[in-house]
Amino acid sequence: MDLNYSTEDLAFRAEVRAFLEAKLPQDLSDAVRLGRGLGKEGHDRWHSILNEQGWLAPTWPEEYGGCGWNAVQRHIFDEECCRAHAPRIVPFGLTMLAPVLQKFGSDQQRAYFLPKILSGEHWWCQGYSEPGAGSDLASLRTRAVRDGDHYVVNGQKTWTTLGQYANWIFCLVRTDPDAKQQEGISFLLIDMDTPGIEVRPIILLDGTHEVNEVWFTDVRVPVENLVGEENKGWTYAKYLLTHERTNIAGVGFSQAGLEAVKRLARQQIHRGRPLIENPHFAARLARAEIDLMAMATTNLRIISAAAQGQAPGVESSMLKVKGTEIRQEINDLARRAAGVYALPFASEALAGDNSALAPPEGSDAAAAQYFNNRKLSIFGGSNEIQKNIIAKVSLGGRT
Amino acid sequence: MNFQLTEERQMLQDSLRRFLADRYTVTARNKAIADPSGYSSAIWTQLADLGVLGALLPEAVGGYGGAGFDIATIFEELGRAGVVEPVLDTAVLCGSLLCGPHDAQPLPRDRQYLERLIAGDLQLAFAHGEPASRYERTWVETTATVGGQDIVLTGRKSVVVNAEAAELLIVSAREGGASGDRDGLSLFLVDPKTAGVRMQGSALLAGGRAGEIELDGVRLSPSARLGAAGGAAVRVESALAAAEVALAAEALGAMETATRLTMDYLTTRQQFGRPIGTFQALQHRVAEMLIEVEQARSAVINAAGHLEGAPQVRDRHIAAARNLIGRTGRHIAEEAIQLHGGIAMTAEYELAHIAKRIVMSEHRFGDADTQLERFIDLSAA
């Protein structure tokens, strides 16, 4: 056992930190720190800064432009990015679709799509969930019917994150309605400019436009946009989901969130003292920090095993459950710290107002983020589904 | 023991519940939320006509209620329907401030305001909280000093709910004593158009609006004072007690709605070929929600039943109720969202609004931690 990072790891951390100090634009890190939206322009700007550095695709093999980092280095990079309030990399093209194309795509698809993901020319979104198919994804109903050298797609996808910015969508579609549920599904790449596609915004309870419904009416998709074999899409989808679950613990987000709570609690005054000195608040904050310290090590244990070639099993489900619980608790502490300043809508709470009437920094978005992050335990396979997986694997053969 | 409502309260509850079920649809509520005033003046008038505002105030000032159980009965219904109209701020909080303690007789001027309030013809806001007060009831740094014939107010008030719509603000200020003292606190009726009052409004996450207020040498006539100079603490504390009973009952009503919506959803939503309510893991969680609603109901009954009692006993029961509802309310709101899945996160689905009402109620007058501290202090005394 050695709880310390190696000398090489520490040097790598210093290199990442220096890069972030030099290249991360202040306006972007401010927006992230204060929980405000970046817009497409902000995301694009950070995407191209990372691409220029060659650090955009840590999970890709080097032959496609990946960084060649191991799991520990990727973890250090994530942690430093969170610490510096760097924008989150929009994952749909880079960490979800790209591994599928690299493993199952045709040479032509790889050659065409991968460079455009790196350059930012293609902004991908995910077409998995449907109104009747959430955690039970295999019950999806969007149909694709072969017509000559095209598929004709009809149906509806939902919860399409940042779909309003996307020009391409990867979709699971049903190509054989008579097959068993998980068979008869195919994986299609669809240009969002194709006639028959309509994107409708879903406004979330915190007032943000982050997700969308995407409707398909007789959308014609060339057959060369099929990934792998027809009716084998479920295999590729599952492969994608294992990649979606990298960095699932969100340790860096929780650490940054905890720091934000502490900053806010130092500014807020209760009975003439900073809130952070209040014993009840301090006790809750300490409990969250203790849970996070243990979870960070659980995460490192799993990452370290993965770096030595062991495939994570139920551990990723455990990290999803615990990681989201801790992040949500930290969000709850932030809204608590904000006190009455949690009440106003973030978007209207005098953001950027430097006058005497401005709220304490970080307080205006606290409640909105608390509500928004209730999604963490719902998406990517709800925490209930994760617990079913843990129980099924662990009790398998015993009951 | 008798836990039945009186006949009058039962009738008011029934008619209010029917009115809100018919008229306070999701569309009507969203329209009220989007209104620049933060509420619907048509609904406000109808609530007044139904007798809702009068039932929150005592007979001595022209009302027909005002007891803890009147307030709880009405606010449970307002909470059940997710009403955003400023009944709490105008009628309970400012109404109580205008009435004063039980043995006080309001001045003719204040009686007139109360009559207009009951008729639905007056909006008010209590400008009390400040950047450093954080739920402390008598932590006021705003000063009221004598300047010639006038009284001069200087200070800052934060998140004053209903401030923009209010024809009059009731402003707390210190004429003596140090921050946090009970002595030296006074209340003033302030027209927000008075020179030196600066206000910036914003919408609230759970509906309604609030204003940030700066008082920069605001000059008032001494007649603007409400009650005795320096002796307003009792008035403030009893008004806040009534408001906390109202808020606890409102959260209870909202928790009932969240639980009902969740049960409806679990019986209709199909996943893996059957309603998700057939999964035992989810059934147990609904059972816990139902247990917590009943605990919350008992806590509201305790608080409402002691509103007219001695301040220390009253406040201990209120702190207990608000701490319990702070905890169980968060649990029910989060469970309701989780058991619904993504749909609960969307602004247009009713649960989103209800969940926000429940959680954000903690941010008025003290969250669960603050209430816990109050309970401990009051238990030790």
PDB file of N, CA, C and O in Angstrom, chain A residues 303-358:
ATOM      1  N   ILE A 303      -9.685   3.064 -10.172  1.00  0.00           N
ATOM      2  CA  ILE A 303      -8.899   3.598 -11.288  1.00  0.00           C
ATOM      3  C   ILE A 303      -7.552   2.888 -11.379  1.00  0.00           C
ATOM      4  O   ILE A 303      -7.096   2.510 -12.459  1.00  0.00           O
ATOM      5  N   SER A 304      -6.946   2.682 -10.203  1.00  0.00           N
ATOM      6  CA  SER A 304      -5.641   2.049 -10.160  1.00  0.00           C
ATOM      7  C   SER A 304      -5.723   0.606 -10.677  1.00  0.00           C
ATOM      8  O   SER A 304      -4.874   0.158 -11.446  1.00  0.00           O
ATOM      9  N   ALA A 305      -6.792  -0.084 -10.295  1.00  0.00           N
ATOM     10  CA  ALA A 305      -6.991  -1.445 -10.804  1.00  0.00           C
ATOM     11  C   ALA A 305      -7.195  -1.425 -12.309  1.00  0.00           C
ATOM     12  O   ALA A 305      -6.666  -2.279 -13.040  1.00  0.00           O
ATOM     13  N   ALA A 306      -7.948  -0.420 -12.780  1.00  0.00           N
ATOM     14  CA  ALA A 306      -8.202  -0.310 -14.223  1.00  0.00           C
ATOM     15  C   ALA A 306      -6.907  -0.019 -14.973  1.00  0.00           C
ATOM     16  O   ALA A 306      -6.674  -0.544 -16.064  1.00  0.00           O
ATOM     17  N   ALA A 307      -6.030   0.830 -14.373  1.00  0.00           N
ATOM     18  CA  ALA A 307      -4.767   1.160 -15.014  1.00  0.00           C
ATOM     19  C   ALA A 307      -3.888  -0.083 -15.138  1.00  0.00           C
ATOM     20  O   ALA A 307      -3.023  -0.155 -16.005  1.00  0.00           O
ATOM     21  N   GLN A 308      -4.114  -1.056 -14.258  1.00  0.00           N
ATOM     22  CA  GLN A 308      -3.368  -2.314 -14.337  1.00  0.00           C
ATOM     23  C   GLN A 308      -4.107  -3.353 -15.161  1.00  0.00           C
ATOM     24  O   GLN A 308      -3.800  -4.541 -15.117  1.00  0.00           O
ATOM     25  N   GLY A 309      -5.155  -2.903 -15.853  1.00  0.00           N
ATOM     26  CA  GLY A 309      -5.801  -3.778 -16.821  1.00  0.00           C
ATOM     27  C   GLY A 309      -7.020  -4.528 -16.324  1.00  0.00           C
ATOM     28  O   GLY A 309      -7.595  -5.329 -17.052  1.00  0.00           O
ATOM     29  N   GLN A 310      -7.438  -4.272 -15.071  1.00  0.00           N
ATOM     30  CA  GLN A 310      -8.638  -4.962 -14.601  1.00  0.00           C
ATOM     31  C   GLN A 310      -9.885  -4.188 -15.028  1.00  0.00           C
ATOM     32  O   GLN A 310      -9.965  -2.982 -14.840  1.00  0.00           O
ATOM     33  N   ALA A 311     -10.863  -4.899 -15.587  1.00  0.00           N
ATOM     34  CA  ALA A 311     -12.088  -4.241 -16.025  1.00  0.00           C
ATOM     35  C   ALA A 311     -12.992  -4.013 -14.820  1.00  0.00           C
ATOM     36  O   ALA A 311     -13.202  -4.917 -14.031  1.00  0.00           O
ATOM     37  N   PRO A 312     -13.493  -2.778 -14.656  1.00  0.00           N
ATOM     38  CA  PRO A 312     -14.390  -2.532 -13.527  1.00  0.00           C
ATOM     39  C   PRO A 312     -15.716  -3.275 -13.703  1.00  0.00           C
ATOM     40  O   PRO A 312     -16.239  -3.357 -14.811  1.00  0.00           O
ATOM     41  N   GLY A 313     -16.213  -3.856 -12.648  1.00  0.00           N
ATOM     42  CA  GLY A 313     -17.494  -4.552 -12.688  1.00  0.00           C
ATOM     43  C   GLY A 313     -18.551  -3.738 -11.976  1.00  0.00           C
ATOM     44  O   GLY A 313     -18.857  -2.627 -12.400  1.00  0.00           O
ATOM     45  N   VAL A 314     -19.055  -4.267 -10.878  1.00  0.00           N
ATOM     46  CA  VAL A 314     -20.100  -3.525 -10.152  1.00  0.00           C
ATOM     47  C   VAL A 314     -19.558  -2.257  -9.514  1.00  0.00           C
ATOM     48  O   VAL A 314     -20.322  -1.414  -9.082  1.00  0.00           O
ATOM     49  N   GLU A 315     -18.214  -2.140  -9.480  1.00  0.00           N
ATOM     50  CA  GLU A 315     -17.640  -0.961  -8.834  1.00  0.00           C
ATOM     51  C   GLU A 315     -18.139   0.334  -9.477  1.00  0.00           C
ATOM     52  O   GLU A 315     -18.356   1.327  -8.784  1.00  0.00           O
ATOM     53  N   SER A 316     -18.305   0.327 -10.800  1.00  0.00           N
ATOM     54  CA  SER A 316     -18.750   1.580 -11.416  1.00  0.00           C
ATOM     55  C   SER A 316     -20.177   1.915 -10.980  1.00  0.00           C
ATOM     56  O   SER A 316     -20.526   3.083 -10.827  1.00  0.00           O
ATOM     57  N   SER A 317     -20.996   0.896 -10.741  1.00  0.00           N
ATOM     58  CA  SER A 317     -22.339   1.159 -10.218  1.00  0.00           C
ATOM     59  C   SER A 317     -22.270   1.722  -8.798  1.00  0.00           C
ATOM     60  O   SER A 317     -23.032   2.615  -8.432  1.00  0.00           O
ATOM     61  N   MET A 318     -21.341   1.186  -8.015  1.00  0.00           N
ATOM     62  CA  MET A 318     -21.183   1.703  -6.645  1.00  0.00           C
ATOM     63  C   MET A 318     -20.754   3.164  -6.670  1.00  0.00           C
ATOM     64  O   MET A 318     -21.254   3.987  -5.904  1.00  0.00           O
ATOM     65  N   LEU A 319     -19.824   3.470  -7.572  1.00  0.00           N
ATOM     66  CA  LEU A 319     -19.358   4.858  -7.665  1.00  0.00           C
ATOM     67  C   LEU A 319     -20.473   5.789  -8.125  1.00  0.00           C
ATOM     68  O   LEU A 319     -20.570   6.926  -7.673  1.00  0.00           O
ATOM     69  N   LYS A 320     -21.301   5.288  -9.052  1.00  0.00           N
ATOM     70  CA  LYS A 320     -22.421   6.133  -9.524  1.00  0.00           C
ATOM     71  C   LYS A 320     -23.325   6.486  -8.350  1.00  0.00           C
ATOM     72  O   LYS A 320     -23.698   7.645  -8.156  1.00  0.00           O
ATOM     73  N   VAL A 321     -23.693   5.496  -7.562  1.00  0.00           N
ATOM     74  CA  VAL A 321     -24.626   5.721  -6.451  1.00  0.00           C
ATOM     75  C   VAL A 321     -23.998   6.658  -5.414  1.00  0.00           C
ATOM     76  O   VAL A 321     -24.564   7.693  -5.065  1.00  0.00           O
ATOM     77  N   LYS A 322     -22.819   6.294  -4.935  1.00  0.00           N
ATOM     78  CA  LYS A 322     -22.210   7.073  -3.850  1.00  0.00           C
ATOM     79  C   LYS A 322     -21.785   8.458  -4.338  1.00  0.00           C
ATOM     80  O   LYS A 322     -21.975   9.458  -3.649  1.00  0.00           O
ATOM     81  N   GLY A 323     -21.209   8.483  -5.532  1.00  0.00           N
ATOM     82  CA  GLY A 323     -20.742   9.762  -6.076  1.00  0.00           C
ATOM     83  C   GLY A 323     -21.874  10.763  -6.242  1.00  0.00           C
ATOM     84  O   GLY A 323     -21.730  11.942  -5.900  1.00  0.00           O
ATOM     85  N   THR A 324     -23.026  10.299  -6.738  1.00  0.00           N
ATOM     86  CA  THR A 324     -24.141  11.228  -6.936  1.00  0.00           C
ATOM     87  C   THR A 324     -24.752  11.626  -5.598  1.00  0.00           C
ATOM     88  O   THR A 324     -25.152  12.767  -5.409  1.00  0.00           O
ATOM     89  N   GLU A 325     -24.795  10.693  -4.652  1.00  0.00           N
ATOM     90  CA  GLU A 325     -25.337  11.046  -3.327  1.00  0.00           C
ATOM     91  C   GLU A 325     -24.509  12.148  -2.677  1.00  0.00           C
ATOM     92  O   GLU A 325     -25.053  13.092  -2.104  1.00  0.00           O
ATOM     93  N   ILE A 326     -23.192  12.017  -2.799  1.00  0.00           N
ATOM     94  CA  ILE A 326     -22.320  13.019  -2.166  1.00  0.00           C
ATOM     95  C   ILE A 326     -22.440  14.371  -2.878  1.00  0.00           C
ATOM     96  O   ILE A 326     -22.550  15.413  -2.240  1.00  0.00           O
ATOM     97  N   ARG A 327     -22.473  14.329  -4.214  1.00  0.00           N
ATOM     98  CA  ARG A 327     -22.613  15.609  -4.938  1.00  0.00           C
ATOM     99  C   ARG A 327     -23.922  16.300  -4.596  1.00  0.00           C
ATOM    100  O   ARG A 327     -23.979  17.521  -4.419  1.00  0.00           O
ATOM    101  N   GLN A 328     -24.976  15.500  -4.493  1.00  0.00           N
ATOM    102  CA  GLN A 328     -26.286  16.095  -4.185  1.00  0.00           C
ATOM    103  C   GLN A 328     -26.312  16.649  -2.759  1.00  0.00           C
ATOM    104  O   GLN A 328     -26.938  17.679  -2.501  1.00  0.00           O
ATOM    105  N   GLU A 329     -25.628  15.983  -1.847  1.00  0.00           N
ATOM    106  CA  GLU A 329     -25.568  16.495  -0.475  1.00  0.00           C
ATOM    107  C   GLU A 329     -24.794  17.829  -0.442  1.00  0.00           C
ATOM    108  O   GLU A 329     -25.182  18.759   0.259  1.00  0.00           O
ATOM    109  N   ILE A 330     -23.738  17.911  -1.233  1.00  0.00           N
ATOM    110  CA  ILE A 330     -22.960  19.159  -1.285  1.00  0.00           C
ATOM    111  C   ILE A 330     -23.804  20.286  -1.896  1.00  0.00           C
ATOM    112  O   ILE A 330     -23.788  21.418  -1.426  1.00  0.00           O
ATOM    113  N   ASN A 331     -24.590  19.954  -2.931  1.00  0.00           N
ATOM    114  CA  ASN A 331     -25.514  20.942  -3.496  1.00  0.00           C
ATOM    115  C   ASN A 331     -26.522  21.411  -2.442  1.00  0.00           C
ATOM    116  O   ASN A 331     -26.899  22.582  -2.391  1.00  0.00           O
ATOM    117  N   ASP A 332     -26.977  20.482  -1.616  1.00  0.00           N
ATOM    118  CA  ASP A 332     -27.930  20.840  -0.563  1.00  0.00           C
ATOM    119  C   ASP A 332     -27.268  21.786   0.449  1.00  0.00           C
ATOM    120  O   ASP A 332     -27.877  22.761   0.888  1.00  0.00           O
ATOM    121  N   LEU A 333     -26.014  21.501   0.785  1.00  0.00           N
ATOM    122  CA  LEU A 333     -25.294  22.380   1.717  1.00  0.00           C
ATOM    123  C   LEU A 333     -25.115  23.777   1.130  1.00  0.00           C
ATOM    124  O   LEU A 333     -25.193  24.769   1.844  1.00  0.00           O
ATOM    125  N   ALA A 334     -24.896  23.845  -0.177  1.00  0.00           N
ATOM    126  CA  ALA A 334     -24.714  25.156  -0.819  1.00  0.00           C
ATOM    127  C   ALA A 334     -25.998  25.970  -0.738  1.00  0.00           C
ATOM    128  O   ALA A 334     -25.971  27.161  -0.411  1.00  0.00           O
ATOM    129  N   ARG A 335     -27.139  25.341  -1.035  1.00  0.00           N
ATOM    130  CA  ARG A 335     -28.383  26.119  -0.974  1.00  0.00           C
ATOM    131  C   ARG A 335     -28.678  26.530   0.467  1.00  0.00           C
ATOM    132  O   ARG A 335     -29.168  27.607   0.748  1.00  0.00           O
ATOM    133  N   ARG A 336     -28.337  25.670   1.440  1.00  0.00           N
ATOM    134  CA  ARG A 336     -28.499  25.996   2.845  1.00  0.00           C
ATOM    135  C   ARG A 336     -27.640  27.189   3.233  1.00  0.00           C
ATOM    136  O   ARG A 336     -28.094  28.094   3.927  1.00  0.00           O
ATOM    137  N   ALA A 337     -26.384  27.152   2.766  1.00  0.00           N
ATOM    138  CA  ALA A 337     -25.468  28.251   3.097  1.00  0.00           C
ATOM    139  C   ALA A 337     -25.988  29.571   2.545  1.00  0.00           C
ATOM    140  O   ALA A 337     -25.815  30.621   3.153  1.00  0.00           O
ATOM    141  N   ALA A 338     -26.644  29.518   1.393  1.00  0.00           N
ATOM    142  CA  ALA A 338     -27.124  30.745   0.757  1.00  0.00           C
ATOM    143  C   ALA A 338     -28.231  31.415   1.569  1.00  0.00           C
ATOM    144  O   ALA A 338     -28.491  32.609   1.399  1.00  0.00           O
ATOM    145  N   GLY A 339     -28.894  30.663   2.448  1.00  0.00           N
ATOM    146  CA  GLY A 339     -29.947  31.262   3.281  1.00  0.00           C
ATOM    147  C   GLY A 339     -31.074  31.843   2.461  1.00  0.00           C
ATOM    148  O   GLY A 339     -31.518  31.214   1.496  1.00  0.00           O
ATOM    149  N   VAL A 340     -31.527  33.066   2.776  1.00  0.00           N
ATOM    150  CA  VAL A 340     -32.634  33.659   2.023  1.00  0.00           C
ATOM    151  C   VAL A 340     -32.224  33.980   0.582  1.00  0.00           C
ATOM    152  O   VAL A 340     -33.080  34.092  -0.288  1.00  0.00           O
ATOM    153  N   TYR A 341     -30.927  34.100   0.323  1.00  0.00           N
ATOM    154  CA  TYR A 341     -30.482  34.399  -1.048  1.00  0.00           C
ATOM    155  C   TYR A 341     -30.668  33.205  -1.978  1.00  0.00           C
ATOM    156  O   TYR A 341     -30.430  33.315  -3.175  1.00  0.00           O
ATOM    157  N   ALA A 342     -31.069  32.056  -1.413  1.00  0.00           N
ATOM    158  CA  ALA A 342     -31.390  30.912  -2.269  1.00  0.00           C
ATOM    159  C   ALA A 342     -32.726  31.112  -2.966  1.00  0.00           C
ATOM    160  O   ALA A 342     -33.011  30.439  -3.958  1.00  0.00           O
ATOM    161  N   LEU A 343     -33.559  32.003  -2.462  1.00  0.00           N
ATOM    162  CA  LEU A 343     -34.925  32.127  -2.981  1.00  0.00           C
ATOM    163  C   LEU A 343     -35.019  32.660  -4.408  1.00  0.00           C
ATOM    164  O   LEU A 343     -35.815  32.157  -5.194  1.00  0.00           O
ATOM    165  N   PRO A 344     -34.240  33.688  -4.802  1.00  0.00           N
ATOM    166  CA  PRO A 344     -34.400  34.231  -6.159  1.00  0.00           C
ATOM    167  C   PRO A 344     -33.943  33.274  -7.262  1.00  0.00           C
ATOM    168  O   PRO A 344     -33.072  32.429  -7.035  1.00  0.00           O
ATOM    169  N   PHE A 345     -34.544  33.422  -8.408  1.00  0.00           N
ATOM    170  CA  PHE A 345     -34.140  32.701  -9.609  1.00  0.00           C
ATOM    171  C   PHE A 345     -32.712  33.110  -9.966  1.00  0.00           C
ATOM    172  O   PHE A 345     -32.409  34.294 -10.027  1.00  0.00           O
ATOM    173  N   ALA A 346     -31.839  32.140 -10.243  1.00  0.00           N
ATOM    174  CA  ALA A 346     -30.446  32.471 -10.540  1.00  0.00           C
ATOM    175  C   ALA A 346     -30.338  33.463 -11.688  1.00  0.00           C
ATOM    176  O   ALA A 346     -29.565  34.412 -11.643  1.00  0.00           O
ATOM    177  N   SER A 347     -31.152  33.232 -12.739  1.00  0.00           N
ATOM    178  CA  SER A 347     -31.002  34.030 -13.950  1.00  0.00           C
ATOM    179  C   SER A 347     -31.341  35.500 -13.711  1.00  0.00           C
ATOM    180  O   SER A 347     -30.953  36.354 -14.476  1.00  0.00           O
ATOM    181  N   GLU A 348     -32.089  35.774 -12.654  1.00  0.00           N
ATOM    182  CA  GLU A 348     -32.524  37.158 -12.448  1.00  0.00           C
ATOM    183  C   GLU A 348     -31.920  37.780 -11.210  1.00  0.00           C
ATOM    184  O   GLU A 348     -32.207  38.914 -10.881  1.00  0.00           O
ATOM    185  N   ALA A 349     -31.124  37.010 -10.479  1.00  0.00           N
ATOM    186  CA  ALA A 349     -30.718  37.473  -9.161  1.00  0.00           C
ATOM    187  C   ALA A 349     -29.566  38.466  -9.238  1.00  0.00           C
ATOM    188  O   ALA A 349     -28.548  38.300  -8.599  1.00  0.00           O
ATOM    189  N   LEU A 350     -29.747  39.493 -10.001  1.00  0.00           N
ATOM    190  CA  LEU A 350     -28.773  40.585 -10.054  1.00  0.00           C
ATOM    191  C   LEU A 350     -27.390  40.075 -10.414  1.00  0.00           C
ATOM    192  O   LEU A 350     -26.385  40.600  -9.942  1.00  0.00           O
ATOM    193  N   ALA A 351     -27.331  39.021 -11.218  1.00  0.00           N
ATOM    194  CA  ALA A 351     -26.040  38.450 -11.595  1.00  0.00           C
ATOM    195  C   ALA A 351     -25.195  39.525 -12.250  1.00  0.00           C
ATOM    196  O   ALA A 351     -25.646  40.244 -13.132  1.00  0.00           O
ATOM    197  N   GLY A 352     -23.968  39.633 -11.802  1.00  0.00           N
ATOM    198  CA  GLY A 352     -23.059  40.606 -12.399  1.00  0.00           C
ATOM    199  C   GLY A 352     -23.254  42.019 -11.885  1.00  0.00           C
ATOM    200  O   GLY A 352     -22.550  42.933 -12.272  1.00  0.00           O
ATOM    201  N   ASP A 353     -24.223  42.208 -10.990  1.00  0.00           N
ATOM    202  CA  ASP A 353     -24.467  43.529 -10.424  1.00  0.00           C
ATOM    203  C   ASP A 353     -23.452  43.755  -9.306  1.00  0.00           C
ATOM    204  O   ASP A 353     -23.388  43.000  -8.354  1.00  0.00           O
ATOM    205  N   ASN A 354     -22.651  44.770  -9.413  1.00  0.00           N
ATOM    206  CA  ASN A 354     -21.638  45.027  -8.391  1.00  0.00           C
ATOM    207  C   ASN A 354     -22.088  46.056  -7.365  1.00  0.00           C
ATOM    208  O   ASN A 354     -21.322  46.488  -6.530  1.00  0.00           O
ATOM    209  N   SER A 355     -23.350  46.440  -7.455  1.00  0.00           N
ATOM    210  CA  SER A 355     -23.829  47.483  -6.552  1.00  0.00           C
ATOM    211  C   SER A 355     -24.032  46.922  -5.150  1.00  0.00           C
ATOM    212  O   SER A 355     -23.847  45.741  -4.896  1.00  0.00           O
ATOM    213  N   ALA A 356     -24.443  47.799  -4.268  1.00  0.00           N
ATOM    214  CA  ALA A 356     -24.687  47.408  -2.876  1.00  0.00           C
ATOM    215  C   ALA A 356     -25.798  46.363  -2.784  1.00  0.00           C
ATOM    216  O   ALA A 356     -25.928  45.688  -1.778  1.00  0.00           O
ATOM    217  N   LEU A 357     -26.609  46.269  -3.812  1.00  0.00           N
ATOM    218  CA  LEU A 357     -27.753  45.356  -3.747  1.00  0.00           C
ATOM    219  C   LEU A 357     -27.430  43.949  -4.239  1.00  0.00           C
ATOM    220  O   LEU A 357     -28.282  43.072  -4.225  1.00  0.00           O
ATOM    221  N   ALA A 358     -26.195  43.704  -4.671  1.00  0.00           N
ATOM    222  CA  ALA A 358     -25.848  42.379  -5.212  1.00  0.00           C
ATOM    223  C   ALA A 358     -25.840  41.331  -4.101  1.00  0.00           C
ATOM    224  O   ALA A 358     -25.452  41.613  -2.974  1.00  0.00           O
TER     225      ALA A 358
END
